Structures are given as structure tokens and as C-alpha cells.
Coordinates of C-alpha atoms and ligand atoms in Angstrom, one line a residue:
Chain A
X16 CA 0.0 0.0 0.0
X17 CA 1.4 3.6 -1.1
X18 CA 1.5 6.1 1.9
X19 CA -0.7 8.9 2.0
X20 CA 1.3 12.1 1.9
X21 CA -0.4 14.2 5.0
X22 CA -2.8 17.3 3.5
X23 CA -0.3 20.4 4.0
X24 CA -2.9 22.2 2.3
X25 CA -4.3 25.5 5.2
X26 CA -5.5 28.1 3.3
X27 CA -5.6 31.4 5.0
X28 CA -8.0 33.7 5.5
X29 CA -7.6 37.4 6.2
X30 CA -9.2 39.2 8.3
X31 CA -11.9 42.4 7.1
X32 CA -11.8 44.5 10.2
X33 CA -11.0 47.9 9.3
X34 CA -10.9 47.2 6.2
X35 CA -12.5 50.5 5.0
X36 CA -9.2 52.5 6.3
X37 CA -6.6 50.3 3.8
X38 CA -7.9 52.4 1.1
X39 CA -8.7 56.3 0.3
X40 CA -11.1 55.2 -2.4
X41 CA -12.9 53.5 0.9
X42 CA -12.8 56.2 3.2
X43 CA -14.4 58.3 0.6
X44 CA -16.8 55.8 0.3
X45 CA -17.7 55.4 3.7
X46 CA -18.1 59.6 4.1
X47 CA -20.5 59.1 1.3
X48 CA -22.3 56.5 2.5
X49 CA -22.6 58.0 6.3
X50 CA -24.6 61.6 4.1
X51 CA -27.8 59.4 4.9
X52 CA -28.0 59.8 8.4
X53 CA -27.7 63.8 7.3
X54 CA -30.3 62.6 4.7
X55 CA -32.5 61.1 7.5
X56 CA -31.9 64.0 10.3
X57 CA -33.3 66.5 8.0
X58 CA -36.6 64.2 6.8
X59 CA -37.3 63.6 10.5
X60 CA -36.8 68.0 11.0
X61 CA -39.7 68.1 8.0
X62 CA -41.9 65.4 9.9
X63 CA -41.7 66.8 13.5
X64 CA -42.5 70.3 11.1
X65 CA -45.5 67.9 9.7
X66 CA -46.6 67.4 12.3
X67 CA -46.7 70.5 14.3
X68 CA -48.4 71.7 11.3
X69 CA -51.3 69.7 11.9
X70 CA -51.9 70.9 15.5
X71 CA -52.3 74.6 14.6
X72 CA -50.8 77.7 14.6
X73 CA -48.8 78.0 17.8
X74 CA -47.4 74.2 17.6
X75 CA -46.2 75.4 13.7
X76 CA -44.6 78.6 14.9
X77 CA -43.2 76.9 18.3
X78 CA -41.4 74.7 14.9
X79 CA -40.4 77.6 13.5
X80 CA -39.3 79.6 16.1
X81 CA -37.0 76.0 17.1
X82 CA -35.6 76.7 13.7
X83 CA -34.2 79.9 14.7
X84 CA -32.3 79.1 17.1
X85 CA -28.5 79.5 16.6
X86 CA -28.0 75.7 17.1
X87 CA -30.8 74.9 14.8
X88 CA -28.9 77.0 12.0
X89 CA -25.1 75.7 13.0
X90 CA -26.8 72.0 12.3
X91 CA -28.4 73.4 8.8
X92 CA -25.2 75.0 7.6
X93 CA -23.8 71.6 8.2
X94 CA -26.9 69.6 6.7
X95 CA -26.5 71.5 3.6
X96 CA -22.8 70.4 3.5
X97 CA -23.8 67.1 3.6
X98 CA -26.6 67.3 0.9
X99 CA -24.3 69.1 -1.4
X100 CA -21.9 66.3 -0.9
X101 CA -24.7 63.5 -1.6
X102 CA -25.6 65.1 -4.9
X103 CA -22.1 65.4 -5.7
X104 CA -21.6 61.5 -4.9
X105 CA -24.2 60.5 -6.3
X106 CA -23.7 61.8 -9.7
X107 CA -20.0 60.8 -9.4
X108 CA -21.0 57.5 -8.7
X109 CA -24.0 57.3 -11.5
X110 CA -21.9 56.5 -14.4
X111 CA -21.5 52.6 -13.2
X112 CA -25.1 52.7 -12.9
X113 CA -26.7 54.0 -15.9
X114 CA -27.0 51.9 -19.7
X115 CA -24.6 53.5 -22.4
X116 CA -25.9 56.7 -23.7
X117 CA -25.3 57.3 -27.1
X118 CA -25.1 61.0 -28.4
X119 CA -24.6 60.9 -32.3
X120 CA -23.3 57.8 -32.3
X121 CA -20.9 58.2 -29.7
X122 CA -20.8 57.0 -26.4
X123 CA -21.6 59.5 -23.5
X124 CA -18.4 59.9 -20.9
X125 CA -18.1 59.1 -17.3
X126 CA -17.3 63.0 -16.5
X127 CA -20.4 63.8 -19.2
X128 CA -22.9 61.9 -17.4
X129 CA -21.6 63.4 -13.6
X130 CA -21.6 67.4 -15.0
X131 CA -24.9 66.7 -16.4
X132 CA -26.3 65.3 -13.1
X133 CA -25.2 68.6 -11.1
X134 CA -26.5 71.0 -14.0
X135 CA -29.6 69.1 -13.1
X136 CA -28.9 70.3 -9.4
X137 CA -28.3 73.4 -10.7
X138 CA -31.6 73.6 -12.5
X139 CA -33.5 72.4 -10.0
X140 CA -32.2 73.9 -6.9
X141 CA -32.8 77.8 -9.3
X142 CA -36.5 76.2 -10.1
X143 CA -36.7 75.4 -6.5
X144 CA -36.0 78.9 -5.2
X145 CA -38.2 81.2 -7.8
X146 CA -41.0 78.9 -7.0
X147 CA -41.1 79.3 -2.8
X148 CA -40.0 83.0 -3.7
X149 CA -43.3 83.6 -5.7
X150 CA -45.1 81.5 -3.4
X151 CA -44.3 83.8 -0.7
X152 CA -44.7 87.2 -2.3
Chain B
X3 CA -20.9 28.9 -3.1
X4 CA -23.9 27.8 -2.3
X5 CA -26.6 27.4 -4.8
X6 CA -29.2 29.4 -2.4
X7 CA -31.1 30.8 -5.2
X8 CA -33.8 32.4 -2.9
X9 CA -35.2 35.6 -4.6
X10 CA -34.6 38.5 -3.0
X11 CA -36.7 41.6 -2.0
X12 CA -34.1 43.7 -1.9
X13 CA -35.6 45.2 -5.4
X14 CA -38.4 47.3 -3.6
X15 CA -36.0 48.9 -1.3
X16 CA -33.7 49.2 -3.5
X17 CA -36.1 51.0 -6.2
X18 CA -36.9 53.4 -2.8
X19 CA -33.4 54.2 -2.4
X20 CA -32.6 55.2 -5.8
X21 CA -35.9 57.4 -5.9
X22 CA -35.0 59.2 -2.5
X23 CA -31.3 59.5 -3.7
X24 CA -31.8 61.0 -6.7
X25 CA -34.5 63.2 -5.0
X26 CA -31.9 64.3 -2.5
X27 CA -29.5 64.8 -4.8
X28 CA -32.1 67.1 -7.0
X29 CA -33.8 69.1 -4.1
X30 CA -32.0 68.4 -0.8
X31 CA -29.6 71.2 -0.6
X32 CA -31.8 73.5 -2.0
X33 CA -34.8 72.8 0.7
X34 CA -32.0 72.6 3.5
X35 CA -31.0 76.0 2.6
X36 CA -34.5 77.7 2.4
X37 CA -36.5 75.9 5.3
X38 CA -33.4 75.8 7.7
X39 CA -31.7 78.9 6.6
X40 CA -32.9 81.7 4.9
X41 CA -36.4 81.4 6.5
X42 CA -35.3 81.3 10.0
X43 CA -32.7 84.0 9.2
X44 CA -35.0 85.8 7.1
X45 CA -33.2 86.4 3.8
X46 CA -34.5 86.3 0.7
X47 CA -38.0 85.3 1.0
X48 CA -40.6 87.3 1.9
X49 CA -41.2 86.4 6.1
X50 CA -44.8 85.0 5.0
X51 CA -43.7 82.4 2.7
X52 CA -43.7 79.5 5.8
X53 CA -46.3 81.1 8.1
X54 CA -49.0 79.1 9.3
X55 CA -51.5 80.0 7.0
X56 CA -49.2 79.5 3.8
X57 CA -48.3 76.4 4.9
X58 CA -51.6 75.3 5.8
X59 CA -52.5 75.9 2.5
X60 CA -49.8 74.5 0.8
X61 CA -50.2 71.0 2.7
X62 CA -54.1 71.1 2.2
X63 CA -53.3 71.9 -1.8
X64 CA -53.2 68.0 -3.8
X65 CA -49.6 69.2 -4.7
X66 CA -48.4 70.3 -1.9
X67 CA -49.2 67.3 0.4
X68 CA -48.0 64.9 -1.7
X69 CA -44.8 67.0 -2.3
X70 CA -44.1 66.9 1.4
X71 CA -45.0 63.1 2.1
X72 CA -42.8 62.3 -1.3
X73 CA -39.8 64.2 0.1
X74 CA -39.8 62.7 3.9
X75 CA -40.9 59.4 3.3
X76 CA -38.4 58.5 0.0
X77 CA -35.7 60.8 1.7
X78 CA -36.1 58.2 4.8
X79 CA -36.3 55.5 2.4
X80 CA -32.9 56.3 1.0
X81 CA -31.4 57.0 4.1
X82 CA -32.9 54.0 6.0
X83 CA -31.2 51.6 3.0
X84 CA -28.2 53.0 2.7
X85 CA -27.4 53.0 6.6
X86 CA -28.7 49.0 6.6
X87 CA -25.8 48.0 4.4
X88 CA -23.4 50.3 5.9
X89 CA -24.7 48.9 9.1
X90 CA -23.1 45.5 7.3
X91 CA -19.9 47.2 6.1
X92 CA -18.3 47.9 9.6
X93 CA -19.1 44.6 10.6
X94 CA -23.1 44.7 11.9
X95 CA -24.5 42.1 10.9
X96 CA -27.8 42.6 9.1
X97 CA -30.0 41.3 11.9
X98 CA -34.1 41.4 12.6
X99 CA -33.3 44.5 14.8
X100 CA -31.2 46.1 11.6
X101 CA -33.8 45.5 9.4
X102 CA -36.6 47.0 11.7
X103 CA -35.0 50.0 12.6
X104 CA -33.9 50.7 9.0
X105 CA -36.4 50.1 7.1
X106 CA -39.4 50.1 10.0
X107 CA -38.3 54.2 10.8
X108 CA -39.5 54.6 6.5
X109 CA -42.3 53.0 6.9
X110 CA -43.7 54.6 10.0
X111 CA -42.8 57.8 8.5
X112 CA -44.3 57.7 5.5
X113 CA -47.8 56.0 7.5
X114 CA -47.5 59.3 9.7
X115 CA -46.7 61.6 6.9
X116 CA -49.7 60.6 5.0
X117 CA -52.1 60.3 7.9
X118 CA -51.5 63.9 8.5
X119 CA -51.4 65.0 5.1
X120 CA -54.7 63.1 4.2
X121 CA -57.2 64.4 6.5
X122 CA -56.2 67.9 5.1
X123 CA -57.1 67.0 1.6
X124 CA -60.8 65.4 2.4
Chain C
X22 CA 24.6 52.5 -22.0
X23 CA 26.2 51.4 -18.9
X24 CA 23.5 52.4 -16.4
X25 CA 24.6 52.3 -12.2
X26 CA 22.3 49.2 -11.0
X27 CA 19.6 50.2 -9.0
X28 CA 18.4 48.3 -6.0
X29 CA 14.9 48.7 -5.1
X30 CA 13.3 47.1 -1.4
X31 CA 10.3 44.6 -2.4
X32 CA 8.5 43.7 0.4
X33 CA 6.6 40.3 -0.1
X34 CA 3.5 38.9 2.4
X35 CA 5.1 35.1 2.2
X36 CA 2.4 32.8 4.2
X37 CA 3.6 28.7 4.1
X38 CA 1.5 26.3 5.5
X39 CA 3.8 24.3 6.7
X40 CA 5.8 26.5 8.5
X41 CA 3.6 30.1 8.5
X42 CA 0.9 30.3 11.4
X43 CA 0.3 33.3 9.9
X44 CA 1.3 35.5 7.1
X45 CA 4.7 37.4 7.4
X46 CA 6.6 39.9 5.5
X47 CA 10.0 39.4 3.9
X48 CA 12.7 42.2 2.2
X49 CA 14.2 40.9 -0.1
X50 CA 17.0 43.5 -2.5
X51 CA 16.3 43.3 -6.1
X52 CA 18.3 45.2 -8.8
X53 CA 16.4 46.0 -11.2
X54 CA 16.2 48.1 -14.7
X55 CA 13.5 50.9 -16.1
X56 CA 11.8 48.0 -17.9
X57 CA 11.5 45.6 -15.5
X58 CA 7.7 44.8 -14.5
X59 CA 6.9 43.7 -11.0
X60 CA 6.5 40.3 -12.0
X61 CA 10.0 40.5 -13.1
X62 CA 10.9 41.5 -9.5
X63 CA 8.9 38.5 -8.1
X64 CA 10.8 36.0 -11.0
X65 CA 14.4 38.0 -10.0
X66 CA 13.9 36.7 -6.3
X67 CA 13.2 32.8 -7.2
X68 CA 15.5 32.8 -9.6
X69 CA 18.3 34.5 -7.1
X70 CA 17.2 35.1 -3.7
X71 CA 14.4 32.4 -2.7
X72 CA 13.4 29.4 -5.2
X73 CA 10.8 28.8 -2.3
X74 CA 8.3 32.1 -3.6
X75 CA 5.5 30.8 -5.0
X76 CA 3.3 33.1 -7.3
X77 CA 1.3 32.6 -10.9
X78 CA 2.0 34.1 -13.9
X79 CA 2.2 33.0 -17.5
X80 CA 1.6 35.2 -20.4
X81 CA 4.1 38.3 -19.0
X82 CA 1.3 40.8 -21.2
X83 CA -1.9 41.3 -19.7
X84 CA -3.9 38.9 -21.0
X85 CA -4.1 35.5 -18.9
X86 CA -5.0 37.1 -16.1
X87 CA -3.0 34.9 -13.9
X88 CA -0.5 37.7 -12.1
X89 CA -2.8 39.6 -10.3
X90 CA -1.6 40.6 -6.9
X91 CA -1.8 43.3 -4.2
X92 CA 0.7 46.3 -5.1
X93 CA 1.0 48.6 -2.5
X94 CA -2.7 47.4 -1.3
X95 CA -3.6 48.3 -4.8
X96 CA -4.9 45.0 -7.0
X97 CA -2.7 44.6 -10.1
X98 CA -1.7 42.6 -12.6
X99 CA 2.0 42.4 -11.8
X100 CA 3.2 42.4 -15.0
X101 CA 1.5 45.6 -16.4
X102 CA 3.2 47.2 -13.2
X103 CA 6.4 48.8 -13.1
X104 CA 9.4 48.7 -10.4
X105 CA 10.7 52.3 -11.8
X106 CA 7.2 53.6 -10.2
X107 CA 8.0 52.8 -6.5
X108 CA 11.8 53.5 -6.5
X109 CA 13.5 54.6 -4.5
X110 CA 10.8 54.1 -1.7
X111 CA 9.7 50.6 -2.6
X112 CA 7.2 48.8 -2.8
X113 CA 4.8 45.6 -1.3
X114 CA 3.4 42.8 -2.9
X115 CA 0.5 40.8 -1.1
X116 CA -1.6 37.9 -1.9
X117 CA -4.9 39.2 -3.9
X118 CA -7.2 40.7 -0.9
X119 CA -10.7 39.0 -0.4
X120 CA -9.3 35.3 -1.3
X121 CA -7.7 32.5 1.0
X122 CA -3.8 32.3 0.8
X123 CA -2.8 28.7 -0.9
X124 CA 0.8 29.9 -0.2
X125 CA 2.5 33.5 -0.9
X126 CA 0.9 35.1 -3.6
X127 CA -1.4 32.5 -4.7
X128 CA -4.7 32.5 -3.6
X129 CA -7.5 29.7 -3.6
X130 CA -10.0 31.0 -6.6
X131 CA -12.4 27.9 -6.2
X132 CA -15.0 29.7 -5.5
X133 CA -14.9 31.9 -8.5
X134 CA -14.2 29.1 -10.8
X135 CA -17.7 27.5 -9.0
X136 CA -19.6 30.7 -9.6
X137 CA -17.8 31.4 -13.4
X138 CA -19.1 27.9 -14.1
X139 CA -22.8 28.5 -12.5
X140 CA -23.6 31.4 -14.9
X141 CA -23.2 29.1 -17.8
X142 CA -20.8 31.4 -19.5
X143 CA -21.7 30.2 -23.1
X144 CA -23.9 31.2 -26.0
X145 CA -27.7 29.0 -25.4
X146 CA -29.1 29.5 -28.2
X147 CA -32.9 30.7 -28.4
X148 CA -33.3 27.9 -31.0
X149 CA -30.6 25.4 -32.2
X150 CA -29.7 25.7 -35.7
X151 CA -28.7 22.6 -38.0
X152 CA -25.7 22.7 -39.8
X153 CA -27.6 22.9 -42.7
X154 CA -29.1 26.1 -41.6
X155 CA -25.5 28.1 -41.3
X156 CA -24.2 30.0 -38.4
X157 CA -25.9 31.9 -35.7
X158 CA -25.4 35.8 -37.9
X159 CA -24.8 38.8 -35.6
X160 CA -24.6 42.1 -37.1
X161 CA -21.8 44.4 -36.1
X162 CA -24.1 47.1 -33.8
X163 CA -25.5 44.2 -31.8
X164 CA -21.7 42.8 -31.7
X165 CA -20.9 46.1 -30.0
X166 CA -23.5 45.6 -27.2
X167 CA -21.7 43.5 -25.0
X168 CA -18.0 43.9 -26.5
X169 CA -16.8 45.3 -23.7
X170 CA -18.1 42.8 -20.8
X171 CA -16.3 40.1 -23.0
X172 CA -13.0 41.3 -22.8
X173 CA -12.4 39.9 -19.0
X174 CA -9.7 38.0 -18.5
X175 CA -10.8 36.6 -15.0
X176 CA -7.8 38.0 -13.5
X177 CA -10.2 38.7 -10.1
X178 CA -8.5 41.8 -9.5
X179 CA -12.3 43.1 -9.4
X180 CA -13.1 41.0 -6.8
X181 CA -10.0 42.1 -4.8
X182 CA -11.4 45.7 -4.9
X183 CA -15.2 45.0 -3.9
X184 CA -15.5 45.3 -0.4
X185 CA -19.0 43.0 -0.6
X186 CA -17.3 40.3 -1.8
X187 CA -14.7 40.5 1.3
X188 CA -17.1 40.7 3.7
X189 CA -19.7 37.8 2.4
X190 CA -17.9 35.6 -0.6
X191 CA -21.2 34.3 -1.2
X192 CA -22.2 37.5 -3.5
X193 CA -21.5 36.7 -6.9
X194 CA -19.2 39.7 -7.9
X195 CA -18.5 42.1 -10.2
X196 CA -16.4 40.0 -12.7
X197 CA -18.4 37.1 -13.1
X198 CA -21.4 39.9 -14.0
X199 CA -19.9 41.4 -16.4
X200 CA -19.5 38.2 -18.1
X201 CA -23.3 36.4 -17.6
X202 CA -24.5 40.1 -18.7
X203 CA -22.0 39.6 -22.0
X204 CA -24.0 35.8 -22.6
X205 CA -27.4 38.0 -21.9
X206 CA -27.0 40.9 -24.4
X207 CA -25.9 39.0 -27.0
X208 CA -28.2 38.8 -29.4
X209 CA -27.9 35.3 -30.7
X210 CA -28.2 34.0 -27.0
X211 CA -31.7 32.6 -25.0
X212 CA -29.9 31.6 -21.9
X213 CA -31.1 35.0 -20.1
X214 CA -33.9 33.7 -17.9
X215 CA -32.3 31.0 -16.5
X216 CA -29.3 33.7 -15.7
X217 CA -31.5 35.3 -14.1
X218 CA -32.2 33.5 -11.1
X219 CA -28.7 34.2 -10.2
X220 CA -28.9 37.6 -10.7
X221 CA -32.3 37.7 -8.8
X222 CA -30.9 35.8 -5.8
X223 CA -30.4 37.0 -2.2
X224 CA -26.2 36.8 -3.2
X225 CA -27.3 38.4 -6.5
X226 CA -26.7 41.9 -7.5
X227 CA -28.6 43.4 -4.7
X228 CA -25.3 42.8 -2.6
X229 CA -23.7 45.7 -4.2
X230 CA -23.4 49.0 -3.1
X231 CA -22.0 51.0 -5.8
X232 CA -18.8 51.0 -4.3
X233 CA -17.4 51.3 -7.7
X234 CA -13.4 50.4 -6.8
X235 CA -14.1 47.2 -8.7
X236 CA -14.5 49.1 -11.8
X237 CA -11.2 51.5 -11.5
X238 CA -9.1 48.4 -11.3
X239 CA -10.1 46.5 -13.5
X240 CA -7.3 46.4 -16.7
X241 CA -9.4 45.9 -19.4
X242 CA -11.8 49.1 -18.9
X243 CA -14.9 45.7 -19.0
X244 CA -17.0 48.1 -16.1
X245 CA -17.7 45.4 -14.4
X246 CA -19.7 48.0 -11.5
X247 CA -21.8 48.6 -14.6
X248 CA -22.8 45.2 -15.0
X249 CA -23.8 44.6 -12.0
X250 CA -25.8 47.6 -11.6
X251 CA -27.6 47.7 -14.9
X252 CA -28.6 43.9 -13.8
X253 CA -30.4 45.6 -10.4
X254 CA -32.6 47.1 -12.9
X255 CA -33.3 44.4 -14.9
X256 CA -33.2 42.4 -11.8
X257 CA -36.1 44.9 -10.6
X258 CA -38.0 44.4 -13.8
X259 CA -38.2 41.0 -13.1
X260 CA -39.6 41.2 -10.0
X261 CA -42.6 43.0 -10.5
X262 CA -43.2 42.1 -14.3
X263 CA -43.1 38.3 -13.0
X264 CA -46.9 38.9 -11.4
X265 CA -47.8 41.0 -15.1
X266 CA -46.0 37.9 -17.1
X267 CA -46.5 35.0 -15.4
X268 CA -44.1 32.7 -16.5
X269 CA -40.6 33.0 -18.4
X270 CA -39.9 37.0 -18.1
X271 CA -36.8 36.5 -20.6
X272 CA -36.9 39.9 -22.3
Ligands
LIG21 S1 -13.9 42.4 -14.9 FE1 -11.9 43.2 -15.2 S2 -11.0 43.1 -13.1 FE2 -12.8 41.7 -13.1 S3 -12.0 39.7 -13.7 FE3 -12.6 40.7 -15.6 S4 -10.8 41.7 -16.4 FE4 -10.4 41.2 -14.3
LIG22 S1 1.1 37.2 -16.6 FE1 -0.7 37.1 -17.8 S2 -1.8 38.8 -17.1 FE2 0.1 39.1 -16.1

């Protein structure tokens, strides 16, 4: 009977903790992914503002006069940080997600697709503004 | 590999994500800065635009309600997804209680947001 | 002509199994010259230094896909990287991240030979033709469709940059996407609904986060993010079409 030669074989596995620090292309990621709880914060500011809303005028202007408060603006300097950042992610990121666009006959660019995604900002955001401003005058 | 070929339901909160995402993207900053800033500070706008009885209007208005329940609930919706699999990328692992709190904070909200806003419109 | 020999540090993660409890580093001094490719640098030290280094290569030009390694925790194909680029500093050479170390640089890639195999990476045709009948024709615009998910060369370096796959190796991966969504969109193939229910699995596509690394590494400019996020859609699609179109949703 031949001997067995005994399994050397051990493979390795490495370990993923931290993993996120090995790389700057993964810290930027994880920044980008942590603008949701910015995201979040501000939905929840809109439903408290909901819902003061629908217990009449002195709940709705206890909300707004909450929103005045120098600690209340400090926190929506840095939520608008955060939201320009997510718009400029997320248009940085959509070329990997979006089907080929062709444009006579020639394929749309990565850096195409991102400038057209914050002109779309842009356009919106102006949109946004003439449209409260007229509302309110 | 395992050949678990279960279908997954990740394609409704993933279709929520991308909704609130690329509303957030669109609108967020600019809302942020009106509502939170030049409001309260009072540049800009005239200091009627969010008084009580504008805004009452606005969210008894079709339009206007379902503007406000579309931004909170798909901006939670986008949030709540996103912080689930983060939740899984340092290391949490995507339990019951993830899944609850992530996507169950959406879902209230959007069940609150539209039980206010309804009443309004009827 | 006569150029001073450089000596540039190379830093290698050596991990064997029968002596190893873990992996370690080892220096090792390698002259080199301006054209010398990492994989040179690797081939200098078991020629010279240590015969016991144990790595994979084969064609030396970026098209096997057998070289790829950690370069400066950056996944590379050695030999379309350059030693001139790190000197004088050096550099360090690991075992592709995200897969078990067989020994030094070679990893165990059984599981994405498992999952390369599961997509049935092959044309199924929509109906089989007799000989009689001539080839399957393809004109050149619907060629174009998928030419650039077929030019993977399963080096894995993709799957060395995708985070997901480190943390759960049960997700299918970038790579292996780009190449069931090259069998999909061809236009002589009917395999698509049965590639599907990979795609739709919990490990599908749905694992992803957009990370997108997987795509900058990747040395044939396939996109394999793209893949697997154009599949979410379709994977979507399927979803909710499956209750409109009961059975067989394949385009
Ligand atoms: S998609 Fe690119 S990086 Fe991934 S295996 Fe194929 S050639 Fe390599
Ligand atoms: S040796 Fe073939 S790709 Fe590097």
C-alpha cells in the first residue's frame, strides 16, 4: 500500500476588520455613504414640522421659532454640507449605474454623465428657489 | 458557493433608495437652505412664505401634500437603505433589529406623513 | 549605455502552510532596470534570492490574467506594473485581498471558478440551428453591445477591490457579472432567464453598493460595476413584471 502524503494544504483567510481604512477610495466611500443619516436628520426635521403643522398655529410657529435658534442654524449649515456632498456622490457615482448613452453615435463619458447630473442640481435647486419666492410674495 | 437561489426583495427597497437618492440629490440642498436657513434668518423670502397660514395651504393643496409626504418618506427610504448595508460594512451584521430599525423608521414615516397629510385633503 | 544598477526594497506577504501560522513579511533587495515589470521583480527573487516564492503568472502581457496581486494594497496585474514607479521608496506585494492564501501570492479561486461555471458562460441558443441552416449571424451594432463585458480576462483583480465580496464571498461579484451580462445581451443568446435567477438571488446583485473600486481596477476598462448595476434594474424588472408575465420573463 502507497502512503498517504499528510494534507499540508491550510489556506488562509484574512481578516476584514478595518478594512474601510486600507484604502482612500474606501474612506471616501464610507463619508458618502454615512450623508444618509444627514439625509434622515433632516426628513425627520420636515416630519416633526408635519406634524406641528397639523396641531395649529402655535405648535407650527413653536417649529419655526425652534428653527431659529443659533444651534438649529449651525446644524443646517452643516446639513446643507452634507446634501451638497450627496448630490455630488451620487452623480459621481451614477456613471457605473446607468445603460450606455449614445449621443450621435458616440458613447456618453463618465465625467459627461456626472456634469450633467449637477447641471440638473443646478436647474432644479434655481426652479426650486423662484417657486417658494413667488409663493411667498 | 452555495446554490441558495432564494429571490430576494431587496428590489423594492432598492427601487426606494434610488428614488430618495436621486431626489436628494435634485432638491435636498436647495430645501435645507430655504427651510433651515434663509427662512429662519430671514433672507430672501418674503417672512410670509412658511407662516401658518401658507403652509396650511400649501399642505391642504393636492400638490403640496404629496410634495411633502414624497420628500420625507423616499428621503427616509434612501437614508434607512443606505445606513442598513453600511450597518453591514463595519461589521453589523444585518440582523431582525437592523432591518426594523432601518427600514421600519421609513415605513412609519411615510404612514404618519400621510395620515397627516390626508385628513387635510378630504 | 552602462547604467549604475539600481536596488529597489520589495516587500513580499510570504504565508507557508507548513511552517507560517500566519502570514509574514519578507525584504528581499532586487536590482532591477527601467523595464523591469513587478512580475519580473517577483521572478528576479526565485531565480536569485528564494526558489521557495511561489506566485502565478504565465503570459508576461496582460492577457491571462494569472498575475494579479496586491501592489502597494492596490490589485494589479504584476506584469502591467512597473518597479521604476515605487523606486526609491519601494514597494509591497501581497496575496490578492478577499481570497484564501494557498501559499505566498497564490490565492484559492475555487469559489470563483464555482460561480464562473454556474452562470453558464456560453452562448444557449434561443433555437438550435442545424448545420444545414448556417451560423448563428450577428450584425456588427449588436456585436458592440456586449464587446466590452467580453473582454475579461478573470484575472479577479475586481473582486480584490469590492469590499462585498470581502465581507460575504457568497455575492456573486463584479467579474463574473460582467460576463453572464455579455451571454445575456448577446443577441444570438436565449440563456437569459435562466441567468437570471442568479442575478435575482439573495447573493445576487442586490449585494452591491455602488462601491465602484471594482470598476477603476479592472485592466481591461470591462465596467464590471456597470454590469452589475444595470442587472439591479433588470433584476427589478423581473420582479414586478413576473406577477404581469406570469411565466418566463426573458426579455
Ligand atoms: S472584470 Fe476586469 S478586473 Fe474583473 S476579472 Fe474581468 S478583467 Fe479582471
Ligand atoms: S502574466 Fe498574464 S496577465 Fe500578467
Amino acid at each position: 500500500m502507497r502512503a498517504v502524503a499528510p494534507n499540508r494544504r491550510r489556506p488562509y483567510v484574512r481578516s476584514m476588520v478595518g478594512w474601510w481604512r486600507k484604502n482612500p477610495y474606501f474612506v471616501e466611500y464610507m463619508i458618502h455613504e454615512g450623508s444618509a443619516f444627514f439625509v434622515a436628520a433632516y426628513a425627520l426635521i420636515l416630519m416633526v414640522g408635519l406634524l406641528r403643522l397639523t396641531q395649529g398655529e402655535a405648535a407650527w410657529n413653536g417649529w419655526l421659532t425652534a428653527l431659529r435658534s443659533p444651534l438649529s442654524i449651525a446644524g443646517h449649515l452643516i446639513l446643507l454640507v452634507a446634501m451638497l456632498y450627496h448630490a455630488w456622490t451620487w452623480f459621481t457615482i451614477m456613471p457605473i449605474t446607468l445603460p450606455p448613452i449614445f449621443v450621435a453615435g458616440k458613447r456618453l463619458s463618465a465625467t459627461a454623465i456626472t456634469a450633467g447630473g449637477l447641471a440638473a442640481t443646478l436647474l432644479t435647486s434655481v426652479l426650486l428657489l423662484l417657486l417658494v419666492w413667488r409663493l411667498g410674495t | 458557493m452555495s446554490a441558495n437561489l432564494k429571490r430576494s426583495n431587496q428590489p423594492i427597497f432598492w427601487l426606494l433608495f434610488g428614488a430618495g437618492g436621486m431626489l436628494s440629490a435634485l432638491l435636498g440642498p436647495m430645501l435645507v437652505f430655504i427651510t433651515g436657513i434663509a427662512i429662519p434668518l430671514g433672507l430672501i423670502f418674503s417672512p410670509e412664505t412658511m407662516s401658518y397660514s401658507h403652509m396650511h395651504a400649501f399642505a391642504h393643496h393636492w400638490i403640496g401634500a404629496g410634495f411633502i409626504w414624497v420628500i420625507v418618506s423616499l428621503f427616509l427610504w434612501h437614508a434607512g437603505h443606505r445606513i442598513f448595508h453600511s450597518l453591514h460594512d463595519v461589521g453589523i451584521h444585518a440582523g431582525t433589529l437592523a432591518r426594523i430599525i432601518c427600514y421600519g423608521i421609513p415605513l412609519l414615516a411615510t404612514v404618519l406623513a400621510a395620515r397627516s397629510l390626508i385628513p387635510s385633503l378630504i | 549605455m552602462s547604467e549604475i544598477e539600481k536596488i529597489i526594497p520589495i516587500e513580499v506577504l510570504r504565508y507557508r502552510p507548513e511552517q507560517d501560522t500566519e502570514p509574514v513579511l519578507q525584504t528581499f533587495q532586487v536590482p532591477f532596470t527601467d523595464d523591469m515589470s513587478v512580475l519580473q521583480g517577483l521572478q528576479y527573487i526565485k531565480d536569485y534570492l528564494d526558489g521557495s516564492l511561489s506566485f502565478r503568472w504565465s503570459c508576461r502581457m496582460a492577457i491571462c490574467g494569472s498575475c494579479g496581486m496586491m501592489v502597494n494594497g492596490i490589485p494589479s496585474l504584476s506584469c502591467k506594473t512597473f518597479l521604476r514607479d515605487y523606486y526609491p521608496v519601494g514597494l509591497r506585494i501581497e496575496a490578492l485581498a478577499h481570497f484564501p492564501i494557498e501559499r505566498d501570492l497564490v490565492i484559492v479561486m475555487d469559489d470563483f471558478i464555482e460561480k464562473l461555471e454556474s452562470i453558464k458562460p456560453y452562448i444557449i441558443p434561443k433555437k438550435p440551428r442545424t448545420l444545414i441552416e448556417g451560423e448563428y449571424l450577428q450584425t456588427p451594432t449588436e456585436r458592440d453591445a456586449y464587446e466590452q463585458f467580453s473582454s475579461c480576462i478573470n484575472c479577479m483583480l475586481c473582486y480584490a477591490a469590492c469590499p462585498q465580496y470581502g465581507l460575504n464571498s457568497k455575492f456573486i461579484g463584479p467579474g463574473i457579472m460582467a460576463l453572464l451580462h455579455r451571454y445575456n445581451i448577446d443577441s444570438r443568446d436565449g440563456g437569459k432567464a435562466q441567468r437570471m435567477e442568479m442575478v435575482n438571488a439573495e447573493d445576487g446583485v442586490f449585494d452591491c453598493t455602488a462601491v465602484g473600486y471594482c470598476s477603476k481596477v479592472c485592466p481591461k476598462h470591462v465596467d464590471p460595476g456597470n454590469a452589475v448595476n444595470l442587472n439591479k434594474m433588470e433584476s427589478a424588472k423581473d420582479y414586478f413584471l413576473r406577477f404581469v408575465m406570469p411565466k418566463g420573463t426573458g426579455k
